[in-house]
PDB file of C-alpha atoms in Angstrom:
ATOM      1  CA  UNK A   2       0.000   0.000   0.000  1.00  0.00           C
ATOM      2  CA  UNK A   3       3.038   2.012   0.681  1.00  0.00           C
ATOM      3  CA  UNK A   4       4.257   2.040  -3.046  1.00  0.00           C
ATOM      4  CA  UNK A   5       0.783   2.454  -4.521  1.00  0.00           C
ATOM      5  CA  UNK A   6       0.512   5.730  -2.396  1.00  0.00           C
ATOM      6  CA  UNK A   7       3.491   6.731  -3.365  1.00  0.00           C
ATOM      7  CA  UNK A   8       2.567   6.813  -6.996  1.00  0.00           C
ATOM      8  CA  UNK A   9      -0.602   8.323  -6.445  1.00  0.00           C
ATOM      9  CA  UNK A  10       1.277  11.051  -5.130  1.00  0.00           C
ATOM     10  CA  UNK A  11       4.113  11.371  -7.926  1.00  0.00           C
ATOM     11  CA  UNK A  12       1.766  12.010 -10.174  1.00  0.00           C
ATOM     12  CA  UNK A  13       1.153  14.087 -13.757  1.00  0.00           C
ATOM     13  CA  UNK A  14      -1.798  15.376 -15.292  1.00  0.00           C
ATOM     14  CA  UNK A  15      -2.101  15.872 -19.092  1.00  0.00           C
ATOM     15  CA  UNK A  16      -3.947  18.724 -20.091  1.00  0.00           C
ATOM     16  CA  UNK A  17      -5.532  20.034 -23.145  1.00  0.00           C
ATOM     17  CA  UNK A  18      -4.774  23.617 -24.239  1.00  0.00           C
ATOM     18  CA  UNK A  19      -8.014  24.321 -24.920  1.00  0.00           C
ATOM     19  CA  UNK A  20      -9.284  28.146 -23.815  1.00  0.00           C
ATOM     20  CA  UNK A  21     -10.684  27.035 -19.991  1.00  0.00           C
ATOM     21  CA  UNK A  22      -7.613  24.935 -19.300  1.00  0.00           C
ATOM     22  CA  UNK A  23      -5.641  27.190 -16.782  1.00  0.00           C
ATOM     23  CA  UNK A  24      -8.526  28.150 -14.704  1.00  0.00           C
ATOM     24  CA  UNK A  25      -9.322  24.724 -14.450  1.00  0.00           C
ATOM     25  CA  UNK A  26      -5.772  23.831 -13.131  1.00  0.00           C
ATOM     26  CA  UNK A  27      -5.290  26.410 -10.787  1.00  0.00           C
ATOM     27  CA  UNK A  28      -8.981  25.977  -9.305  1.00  0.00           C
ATOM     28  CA  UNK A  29      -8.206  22.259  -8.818  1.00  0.00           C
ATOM     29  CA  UNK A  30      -4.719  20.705  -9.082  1.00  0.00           C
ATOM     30  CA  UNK A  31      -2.323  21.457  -6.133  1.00  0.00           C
ATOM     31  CA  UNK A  32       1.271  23.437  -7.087  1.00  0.00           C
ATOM     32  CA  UNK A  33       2.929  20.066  -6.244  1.00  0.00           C
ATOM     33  CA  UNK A  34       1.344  18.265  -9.526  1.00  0.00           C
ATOM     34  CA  UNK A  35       3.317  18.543 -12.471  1.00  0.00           C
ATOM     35  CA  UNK A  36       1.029  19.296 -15.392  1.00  0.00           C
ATOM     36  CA  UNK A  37       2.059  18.472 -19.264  1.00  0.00           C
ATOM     37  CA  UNK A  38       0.577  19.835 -21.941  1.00  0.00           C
ATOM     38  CA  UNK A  39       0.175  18.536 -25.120  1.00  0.00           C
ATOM     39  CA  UNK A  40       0.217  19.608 -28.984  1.00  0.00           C
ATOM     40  CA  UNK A  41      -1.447  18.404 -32.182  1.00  0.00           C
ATOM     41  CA  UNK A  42      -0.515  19.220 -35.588  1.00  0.00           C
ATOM     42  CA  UNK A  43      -4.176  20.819 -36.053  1.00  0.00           C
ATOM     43  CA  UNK A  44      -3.759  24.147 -33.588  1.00  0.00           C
ATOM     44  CA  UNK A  45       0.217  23.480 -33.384  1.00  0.00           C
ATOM     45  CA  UNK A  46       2.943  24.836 -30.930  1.00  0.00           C
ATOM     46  CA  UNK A  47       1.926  28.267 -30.043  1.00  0.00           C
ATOM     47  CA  UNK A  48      -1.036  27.283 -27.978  1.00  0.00           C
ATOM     48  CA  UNK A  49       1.053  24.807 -25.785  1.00  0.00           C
ATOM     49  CA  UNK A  50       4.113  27.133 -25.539  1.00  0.00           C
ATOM     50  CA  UNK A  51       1.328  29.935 -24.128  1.00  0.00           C
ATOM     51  CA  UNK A  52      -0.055  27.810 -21.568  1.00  0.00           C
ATOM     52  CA  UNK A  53       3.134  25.934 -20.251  1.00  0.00           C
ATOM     53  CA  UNK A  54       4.346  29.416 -19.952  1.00  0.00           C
ATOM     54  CA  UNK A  55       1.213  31.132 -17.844  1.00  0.00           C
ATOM     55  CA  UNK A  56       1.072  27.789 -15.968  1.00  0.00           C
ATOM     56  CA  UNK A  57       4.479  27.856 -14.893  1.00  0.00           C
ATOM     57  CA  UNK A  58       4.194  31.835 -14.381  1.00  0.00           C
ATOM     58  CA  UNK A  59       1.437  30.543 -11.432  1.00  0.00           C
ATOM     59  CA  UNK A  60       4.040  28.038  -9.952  1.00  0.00           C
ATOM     60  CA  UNK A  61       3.288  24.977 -11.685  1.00  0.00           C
ATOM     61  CA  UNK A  62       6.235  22.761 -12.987  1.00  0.00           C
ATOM     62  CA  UNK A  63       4.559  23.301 -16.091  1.00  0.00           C
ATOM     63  CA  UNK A  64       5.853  20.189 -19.048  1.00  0.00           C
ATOM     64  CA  UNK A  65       5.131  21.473 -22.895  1.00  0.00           C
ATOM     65  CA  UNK A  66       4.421  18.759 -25.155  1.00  0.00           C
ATOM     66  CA  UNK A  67       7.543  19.833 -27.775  1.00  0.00           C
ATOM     67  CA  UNK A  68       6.950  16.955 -30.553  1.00  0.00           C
ATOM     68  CA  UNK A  69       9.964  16.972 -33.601  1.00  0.00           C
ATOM     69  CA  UNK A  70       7.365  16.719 -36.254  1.00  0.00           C
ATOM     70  CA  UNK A  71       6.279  20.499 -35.123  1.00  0.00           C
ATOM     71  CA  UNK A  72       9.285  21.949 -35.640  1.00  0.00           C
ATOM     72  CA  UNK A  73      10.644  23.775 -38.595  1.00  0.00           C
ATOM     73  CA  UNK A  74      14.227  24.170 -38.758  1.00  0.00           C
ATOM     74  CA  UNK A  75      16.980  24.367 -36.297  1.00  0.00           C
ATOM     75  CA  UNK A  76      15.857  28.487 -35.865  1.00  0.00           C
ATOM     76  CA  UNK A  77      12.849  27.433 -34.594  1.00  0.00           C
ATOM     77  CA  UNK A  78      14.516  24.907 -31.931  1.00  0.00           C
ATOM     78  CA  UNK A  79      16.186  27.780 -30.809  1.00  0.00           C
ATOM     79  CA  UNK A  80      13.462  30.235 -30.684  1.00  0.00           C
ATOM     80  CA  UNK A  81      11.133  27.533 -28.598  1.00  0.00           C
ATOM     81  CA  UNK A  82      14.535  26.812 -26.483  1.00  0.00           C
ATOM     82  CA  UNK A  83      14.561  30.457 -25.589  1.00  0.00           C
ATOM     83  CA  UNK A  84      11.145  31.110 -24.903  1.00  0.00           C
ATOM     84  CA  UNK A  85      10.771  28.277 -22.689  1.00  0.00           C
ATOM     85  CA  UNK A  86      14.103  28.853 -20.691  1.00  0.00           C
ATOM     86  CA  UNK A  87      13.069  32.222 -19.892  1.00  0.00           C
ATOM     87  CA  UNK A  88       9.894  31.419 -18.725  1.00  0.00           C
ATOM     88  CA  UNK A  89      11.444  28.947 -16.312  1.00  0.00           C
ATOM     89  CA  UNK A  90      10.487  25.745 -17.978  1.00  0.00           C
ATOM     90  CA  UNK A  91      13.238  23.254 -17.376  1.00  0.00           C
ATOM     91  CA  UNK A  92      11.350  20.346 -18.208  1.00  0.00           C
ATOM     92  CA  UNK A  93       9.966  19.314 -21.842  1.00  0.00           C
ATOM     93  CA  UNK A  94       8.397  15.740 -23.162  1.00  0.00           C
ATOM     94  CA  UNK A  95       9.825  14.915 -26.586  1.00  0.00           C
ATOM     95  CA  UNK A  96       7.554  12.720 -28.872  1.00  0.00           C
ATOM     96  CA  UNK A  97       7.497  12.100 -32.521  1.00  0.00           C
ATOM     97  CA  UNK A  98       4.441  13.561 -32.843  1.00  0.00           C
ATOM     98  CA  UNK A  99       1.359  12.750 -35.284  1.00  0.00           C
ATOM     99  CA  UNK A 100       1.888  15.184 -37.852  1.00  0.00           C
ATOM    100  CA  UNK A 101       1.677  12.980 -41.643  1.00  0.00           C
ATOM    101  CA  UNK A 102       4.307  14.710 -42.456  1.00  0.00           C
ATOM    102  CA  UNK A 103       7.380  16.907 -40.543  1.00  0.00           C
ATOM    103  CA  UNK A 104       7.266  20.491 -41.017  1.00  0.00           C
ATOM    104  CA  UNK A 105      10.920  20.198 -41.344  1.00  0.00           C
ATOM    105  CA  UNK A 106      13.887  18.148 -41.064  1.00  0.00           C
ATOM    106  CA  UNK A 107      12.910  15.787 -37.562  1.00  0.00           C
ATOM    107  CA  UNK A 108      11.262  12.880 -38.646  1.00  0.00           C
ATOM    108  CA  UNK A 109      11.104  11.276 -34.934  1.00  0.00           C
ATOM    109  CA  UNK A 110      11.790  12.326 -31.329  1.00  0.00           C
ATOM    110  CA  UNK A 111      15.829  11.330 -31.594  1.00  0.00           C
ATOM    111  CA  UNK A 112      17.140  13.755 -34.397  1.00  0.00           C
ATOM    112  CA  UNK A 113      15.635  16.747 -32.450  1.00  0.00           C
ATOM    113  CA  UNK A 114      16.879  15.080 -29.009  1.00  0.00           C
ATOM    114  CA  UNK A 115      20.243  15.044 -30.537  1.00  0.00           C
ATOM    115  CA  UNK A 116      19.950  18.804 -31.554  1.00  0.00           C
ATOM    116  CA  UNK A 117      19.185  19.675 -28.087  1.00  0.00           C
ATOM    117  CA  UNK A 118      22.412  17.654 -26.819  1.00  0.00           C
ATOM    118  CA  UNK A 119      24.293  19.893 -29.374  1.00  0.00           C
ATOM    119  CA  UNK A 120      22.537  23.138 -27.890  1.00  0.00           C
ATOM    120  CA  UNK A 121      24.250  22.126 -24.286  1.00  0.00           C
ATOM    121  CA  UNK A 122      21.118  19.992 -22.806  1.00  0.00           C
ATOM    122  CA  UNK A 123      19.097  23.354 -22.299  1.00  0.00           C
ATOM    123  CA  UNK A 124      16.420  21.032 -20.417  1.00  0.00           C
ATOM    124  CA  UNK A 125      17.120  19.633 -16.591  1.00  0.00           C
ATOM    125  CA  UNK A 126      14.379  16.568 -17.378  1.00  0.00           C
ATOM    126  CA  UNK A 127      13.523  15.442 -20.938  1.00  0.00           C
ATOM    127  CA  UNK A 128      10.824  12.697 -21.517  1.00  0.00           C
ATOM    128  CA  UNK A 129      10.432  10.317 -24.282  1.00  0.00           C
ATOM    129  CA  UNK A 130       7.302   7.904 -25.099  1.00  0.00           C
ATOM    130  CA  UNK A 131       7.129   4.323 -24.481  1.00  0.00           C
ATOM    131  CA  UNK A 132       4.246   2.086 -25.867  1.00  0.00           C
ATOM    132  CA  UNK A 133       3.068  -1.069 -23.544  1.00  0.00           C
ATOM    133  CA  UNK A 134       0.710  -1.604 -26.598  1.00  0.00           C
ATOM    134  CA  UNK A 135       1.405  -2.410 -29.950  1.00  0.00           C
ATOM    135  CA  UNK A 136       1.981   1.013 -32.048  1.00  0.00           C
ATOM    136  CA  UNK A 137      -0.735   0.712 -35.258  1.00  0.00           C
ATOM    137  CA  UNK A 138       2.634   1.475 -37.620  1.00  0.00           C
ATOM    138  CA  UNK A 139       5.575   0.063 -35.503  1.00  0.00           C
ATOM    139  CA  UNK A 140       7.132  -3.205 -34.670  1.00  0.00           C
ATOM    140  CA  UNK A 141       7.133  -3.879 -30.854  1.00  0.00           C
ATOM    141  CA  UNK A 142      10.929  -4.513 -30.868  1.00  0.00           C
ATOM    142  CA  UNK A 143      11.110  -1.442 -33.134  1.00  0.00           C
ATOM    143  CA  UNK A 144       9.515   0.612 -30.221  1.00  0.00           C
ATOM    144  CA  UNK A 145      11.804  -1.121 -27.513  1.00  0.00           C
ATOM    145  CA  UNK A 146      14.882  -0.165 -29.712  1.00  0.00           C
ATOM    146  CA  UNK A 147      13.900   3.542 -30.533  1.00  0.00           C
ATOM    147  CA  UNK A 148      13.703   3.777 -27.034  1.00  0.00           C
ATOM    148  CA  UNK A 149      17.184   1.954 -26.473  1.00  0.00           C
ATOM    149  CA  UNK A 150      18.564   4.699 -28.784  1.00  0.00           C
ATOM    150  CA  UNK A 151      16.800   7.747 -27.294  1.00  0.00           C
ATOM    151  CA  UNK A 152      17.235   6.768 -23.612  1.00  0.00           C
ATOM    152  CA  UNK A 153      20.825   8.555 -23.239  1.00  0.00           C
ATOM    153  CA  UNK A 154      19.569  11.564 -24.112  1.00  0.00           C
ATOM    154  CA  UNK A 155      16.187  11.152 -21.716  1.00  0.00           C
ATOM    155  CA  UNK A 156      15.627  11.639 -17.805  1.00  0.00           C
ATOM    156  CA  UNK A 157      12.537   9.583 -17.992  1.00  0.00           C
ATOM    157  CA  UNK A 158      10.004   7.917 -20.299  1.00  0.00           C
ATOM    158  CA  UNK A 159       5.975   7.811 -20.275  1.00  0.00           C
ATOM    159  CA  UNK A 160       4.184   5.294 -21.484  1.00  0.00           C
ATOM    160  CA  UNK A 161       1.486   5.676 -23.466  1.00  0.00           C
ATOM    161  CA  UNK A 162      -2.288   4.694 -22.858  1.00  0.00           C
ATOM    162  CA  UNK A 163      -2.801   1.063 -21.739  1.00  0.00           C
ATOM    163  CA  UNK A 164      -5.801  -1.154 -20.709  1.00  0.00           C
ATOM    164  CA  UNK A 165      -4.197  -3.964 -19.770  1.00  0.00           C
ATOM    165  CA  UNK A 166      -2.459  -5.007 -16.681  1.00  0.00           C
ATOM    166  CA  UNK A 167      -0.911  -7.828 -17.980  1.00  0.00           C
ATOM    167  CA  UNK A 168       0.680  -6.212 -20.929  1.00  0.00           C
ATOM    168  CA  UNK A 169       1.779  -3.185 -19.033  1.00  0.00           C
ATOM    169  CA  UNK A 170       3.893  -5.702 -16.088  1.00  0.00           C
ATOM    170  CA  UNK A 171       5.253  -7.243 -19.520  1.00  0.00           C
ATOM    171  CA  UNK A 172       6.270  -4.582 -21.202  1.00  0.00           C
ATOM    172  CA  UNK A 173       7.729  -2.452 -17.663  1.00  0.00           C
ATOM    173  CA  UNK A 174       9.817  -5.805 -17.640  1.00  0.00           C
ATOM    174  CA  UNK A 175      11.152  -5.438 -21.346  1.00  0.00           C
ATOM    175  CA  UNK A 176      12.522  -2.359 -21.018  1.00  0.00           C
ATOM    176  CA  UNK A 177      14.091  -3.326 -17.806  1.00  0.00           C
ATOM    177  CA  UNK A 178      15.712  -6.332 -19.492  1.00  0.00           C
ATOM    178  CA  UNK A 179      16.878  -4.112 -22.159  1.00  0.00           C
ATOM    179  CA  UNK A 180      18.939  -1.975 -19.647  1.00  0.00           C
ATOM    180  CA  UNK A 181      17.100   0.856 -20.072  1.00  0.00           C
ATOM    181  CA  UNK A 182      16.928   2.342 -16.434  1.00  0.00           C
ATOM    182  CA  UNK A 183      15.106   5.438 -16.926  1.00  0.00           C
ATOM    183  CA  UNK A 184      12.556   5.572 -14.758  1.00  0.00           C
ATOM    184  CA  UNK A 185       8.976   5.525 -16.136  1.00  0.00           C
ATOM    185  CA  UNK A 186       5.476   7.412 -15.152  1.00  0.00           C
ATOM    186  CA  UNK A 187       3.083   4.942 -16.146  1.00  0.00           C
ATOM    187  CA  UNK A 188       0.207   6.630 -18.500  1.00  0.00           C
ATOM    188  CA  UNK A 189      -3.490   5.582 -17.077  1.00  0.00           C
ATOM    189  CA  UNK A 190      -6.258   7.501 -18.639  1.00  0.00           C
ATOM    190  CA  UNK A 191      -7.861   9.466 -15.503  1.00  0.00           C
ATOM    191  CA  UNK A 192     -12.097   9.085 -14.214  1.00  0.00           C
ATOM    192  CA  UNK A 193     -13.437   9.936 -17.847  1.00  0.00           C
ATOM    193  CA  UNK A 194     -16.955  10.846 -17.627  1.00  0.00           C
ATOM    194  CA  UNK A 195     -18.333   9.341 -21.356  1.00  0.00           C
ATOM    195  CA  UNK A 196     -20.947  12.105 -21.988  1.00  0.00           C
ATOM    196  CA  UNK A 197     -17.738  14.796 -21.399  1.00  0.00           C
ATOM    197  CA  UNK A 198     -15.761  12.873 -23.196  1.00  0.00           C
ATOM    198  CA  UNK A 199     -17.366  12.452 -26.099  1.00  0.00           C
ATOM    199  CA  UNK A 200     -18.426  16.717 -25.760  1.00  0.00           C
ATOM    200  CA  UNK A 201     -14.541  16.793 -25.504  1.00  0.00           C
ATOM    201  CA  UNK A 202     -13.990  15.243 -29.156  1.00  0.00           C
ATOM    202  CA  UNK A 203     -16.338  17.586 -30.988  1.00  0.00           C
ATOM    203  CA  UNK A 204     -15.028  20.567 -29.463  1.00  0.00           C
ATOM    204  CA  UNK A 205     -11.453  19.304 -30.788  1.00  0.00           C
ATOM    205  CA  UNK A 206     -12.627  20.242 -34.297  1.00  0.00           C
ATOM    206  CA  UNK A 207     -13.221  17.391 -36.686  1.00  0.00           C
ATOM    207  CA  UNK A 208     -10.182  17.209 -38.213  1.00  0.00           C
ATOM    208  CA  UNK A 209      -8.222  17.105 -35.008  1.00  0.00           C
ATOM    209  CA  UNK A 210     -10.849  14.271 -33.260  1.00  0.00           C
ATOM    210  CA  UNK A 211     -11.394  12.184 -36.627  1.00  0.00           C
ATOM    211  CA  UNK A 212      -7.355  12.130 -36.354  1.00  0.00           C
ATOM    212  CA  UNK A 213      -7.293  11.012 -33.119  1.00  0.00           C
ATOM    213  CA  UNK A 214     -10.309   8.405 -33.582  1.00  0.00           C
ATOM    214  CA  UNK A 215      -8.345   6.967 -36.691  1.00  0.00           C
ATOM    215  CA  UNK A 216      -4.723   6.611 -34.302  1.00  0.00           C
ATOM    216  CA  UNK A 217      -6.327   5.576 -31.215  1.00  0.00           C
ATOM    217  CA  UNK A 218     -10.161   4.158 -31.760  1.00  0.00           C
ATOM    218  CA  UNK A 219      -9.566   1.204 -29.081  1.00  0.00           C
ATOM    219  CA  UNK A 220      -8.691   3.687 -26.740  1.00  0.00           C
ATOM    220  CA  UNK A 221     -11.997   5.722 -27.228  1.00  0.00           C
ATOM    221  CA  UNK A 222     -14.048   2.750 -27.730  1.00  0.00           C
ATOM    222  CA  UNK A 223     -12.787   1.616 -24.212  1.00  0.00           C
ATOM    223  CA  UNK A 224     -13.235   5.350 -22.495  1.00  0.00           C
ATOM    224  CA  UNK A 225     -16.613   5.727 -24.158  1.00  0.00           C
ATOM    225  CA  UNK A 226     -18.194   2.600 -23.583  1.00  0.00           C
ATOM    226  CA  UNK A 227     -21.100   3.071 -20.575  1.00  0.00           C
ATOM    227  CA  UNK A 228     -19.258   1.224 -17.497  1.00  0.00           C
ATOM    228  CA  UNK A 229     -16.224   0.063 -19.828  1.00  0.00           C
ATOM    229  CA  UNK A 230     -13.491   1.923 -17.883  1.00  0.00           C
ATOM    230  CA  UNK A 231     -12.081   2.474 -14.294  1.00  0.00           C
ATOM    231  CA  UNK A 232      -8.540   3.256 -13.296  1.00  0.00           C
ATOM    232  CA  UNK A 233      -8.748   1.852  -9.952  1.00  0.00           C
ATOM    233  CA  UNK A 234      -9.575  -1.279 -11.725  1.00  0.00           C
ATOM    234  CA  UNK A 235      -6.407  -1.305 -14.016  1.00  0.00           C
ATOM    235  CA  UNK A 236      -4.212  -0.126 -10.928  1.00  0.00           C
ATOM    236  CA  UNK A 237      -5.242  -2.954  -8.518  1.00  0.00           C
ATOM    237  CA  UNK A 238      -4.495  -4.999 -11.241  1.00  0.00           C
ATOM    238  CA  UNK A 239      -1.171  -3.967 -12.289  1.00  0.00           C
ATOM    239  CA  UNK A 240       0.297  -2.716  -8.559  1.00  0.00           C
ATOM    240  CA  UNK A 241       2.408  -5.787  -7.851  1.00  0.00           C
ATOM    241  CA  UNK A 242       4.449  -5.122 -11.041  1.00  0.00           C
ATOM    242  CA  UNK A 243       4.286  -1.286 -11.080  1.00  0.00           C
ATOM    243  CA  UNK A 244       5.456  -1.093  -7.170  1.00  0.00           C
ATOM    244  CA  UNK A 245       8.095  -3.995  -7.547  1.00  0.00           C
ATOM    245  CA  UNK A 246      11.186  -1.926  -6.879  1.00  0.00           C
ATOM    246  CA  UNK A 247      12.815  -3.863  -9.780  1.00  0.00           C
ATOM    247  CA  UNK A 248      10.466  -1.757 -12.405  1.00  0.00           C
ATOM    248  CA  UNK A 249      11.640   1.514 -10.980  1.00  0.00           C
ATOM    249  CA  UNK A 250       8.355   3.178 -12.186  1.00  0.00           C
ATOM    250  CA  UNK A 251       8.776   6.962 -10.834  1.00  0.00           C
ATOM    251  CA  UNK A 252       4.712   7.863 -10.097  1.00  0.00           C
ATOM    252  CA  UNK A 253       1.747   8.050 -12.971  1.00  0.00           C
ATOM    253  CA  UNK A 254       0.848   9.565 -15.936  1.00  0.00           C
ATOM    254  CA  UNK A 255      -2.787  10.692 -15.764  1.00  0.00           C
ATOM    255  CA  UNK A 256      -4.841  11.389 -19.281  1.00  0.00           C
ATOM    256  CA  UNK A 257      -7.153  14.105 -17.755  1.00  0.00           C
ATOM    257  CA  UNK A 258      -8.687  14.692 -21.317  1.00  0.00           C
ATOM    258  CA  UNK A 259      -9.396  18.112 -19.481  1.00  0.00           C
ATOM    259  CA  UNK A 260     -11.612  16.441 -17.114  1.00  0.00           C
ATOM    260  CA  UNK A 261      -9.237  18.064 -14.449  1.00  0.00           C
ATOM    261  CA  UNK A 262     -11.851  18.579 -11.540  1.00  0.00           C
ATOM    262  CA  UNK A 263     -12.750  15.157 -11.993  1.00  0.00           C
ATOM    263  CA  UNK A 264      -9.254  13.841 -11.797  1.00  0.00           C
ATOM    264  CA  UNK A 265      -8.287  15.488  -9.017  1.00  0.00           C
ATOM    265  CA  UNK A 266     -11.387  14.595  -7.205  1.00  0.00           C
ATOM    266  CA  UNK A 267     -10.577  10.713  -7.601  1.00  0.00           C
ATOM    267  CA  UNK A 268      -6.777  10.874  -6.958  1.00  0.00           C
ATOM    268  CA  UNK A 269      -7.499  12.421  -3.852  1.00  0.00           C
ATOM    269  CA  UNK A 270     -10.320  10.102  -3.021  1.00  0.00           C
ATOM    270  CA  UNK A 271      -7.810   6.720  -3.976  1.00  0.00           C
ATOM    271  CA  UNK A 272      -5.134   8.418  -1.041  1.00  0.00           C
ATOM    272  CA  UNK A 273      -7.921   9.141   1.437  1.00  0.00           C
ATOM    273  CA  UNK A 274      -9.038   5.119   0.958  1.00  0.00           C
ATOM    274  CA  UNK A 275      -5.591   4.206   1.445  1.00  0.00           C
ATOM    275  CA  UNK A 276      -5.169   5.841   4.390  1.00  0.00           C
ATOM    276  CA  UNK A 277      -8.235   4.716   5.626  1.00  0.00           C
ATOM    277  CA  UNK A 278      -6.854   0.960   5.174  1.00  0.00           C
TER     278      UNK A 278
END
């Protein structure tokens, strides 16, 4: 019980930059919640950039979403290097990104992570992605090597969305095997009211949510289906591999999908059952 608290305490809360997003967070998540932030190729950098900015203006350790595909040319690096280091934001996650095609010369995460090594390692913490699930265009071991390759210039990797217990214990032990000894924040998709969720995917726009239905439509037939989704569920299930001290898993990954309130709400319930134990 122990470990399971203790990752219910280390934990991170994705956020949406969508217009009501930062009075959202500072109504309901606590200063000592680090909150990421993604980016899509549909709205692209600016609006994440503005909002990990204000956020970490208000105190938050505030984590821009800064994916390769989104970036121009090594100017831009620069100017997003810049603007981030002098707001005070020393930590950044580093995916591919889902753009069809790059905007200019970074075709994955580990050309632009090797273009920040050249620019001194501007960043204290730098995440990468790591998928428990198959990737719908990747080989598994191609995953597990891309992350073999990208690890030295990481402080930490996420995983991305998973519904299964058993493949997440399987796939923590992988990457352990591989020597990889990052440590990991384990992505669980937060309390998702269906109703809001599916309000959520029109406001997107329909190019942004029919993109995201096409990439991920397990994961949205899974949040969406009435009574088809719990996280306390999936985290009784997978705490004796996530806690084993072997897996070295650092806290979790919440998907808020902007259902912040909500999030926090349940997170804060899960410690107060604990404790009641």
């Amino acid at each position: 019980m122990t470990a399971f608290r203790s990752l219910l305490h280390h934990v991170r809360y994705e956020v949406l930059p969508a217009r009501a997003t930062q009075d959202k967070v500072l109504a309901h998540v606590p200063r000592d919640v680090v909150v990421t932030v993604t980016a899509s190729p549909v709205k692209g950098l600016e609006p994440t950039l503005d909002l990990a900015t204000r956020l970490a203006a208000h105190g938050y350790r505030a984590v821009p979403h800064v994916p390769a595909r989104l970036l121009r040319d090594g100017a831009h690096v620069k100017e997003v290097v810049h603007r981030l280091c002098e707001a005070g934001v020393d930590d950044v996650f580093v995916p591919a990104g889902d753009a069809d095609a790059p905007a200019g010369p970074y075709e994955g995460a580990l050309p632009l992570l090797r273009h920040l090594a050249e620019l001194g390692s501007p960043f204290a913490r730098v995440g990468i992605t790591g998928y428990p699930e198959s990737h719908p265009l990747i080989d598994d071991d191609i995953t597990i090597q891309a992350m073999w390759d990208k690890h030295a210039h990481a402080t930490y990797i996420v995983s991305n969305l998973c519904f299964d217990a058993r493949v997440l214990g399987e796939w923590v032990g992988r990457v352990r095997r591989r020597d990889v000894t990052l440590p990991v924040y384990v992505g669980v998709a937060g309390p998702v009211e269906r109703t809001k969720l599916l309000a959520m995917a029109a406001k997107i726009g329909v190019g942004e949510s029919t993109r995201f239905l096409a990439r991920h439509a397990s994961w949205f037939a899974r949040l969406a289906a009435p009574g088809g989704y719990a996280p306390e569920r999936l985290l009784r299930r997978s705490a004796p591999a996530l806690t084993a001290p072997s897996a070295a898993v650092a806290g979790l990954h919440l998907f808020t999908f902007n259902q912040i309130a909500e999030t926090e709400r349940w997170r804060r319930a899960m410690l107060d059952r604990i404790d009641g134990c």
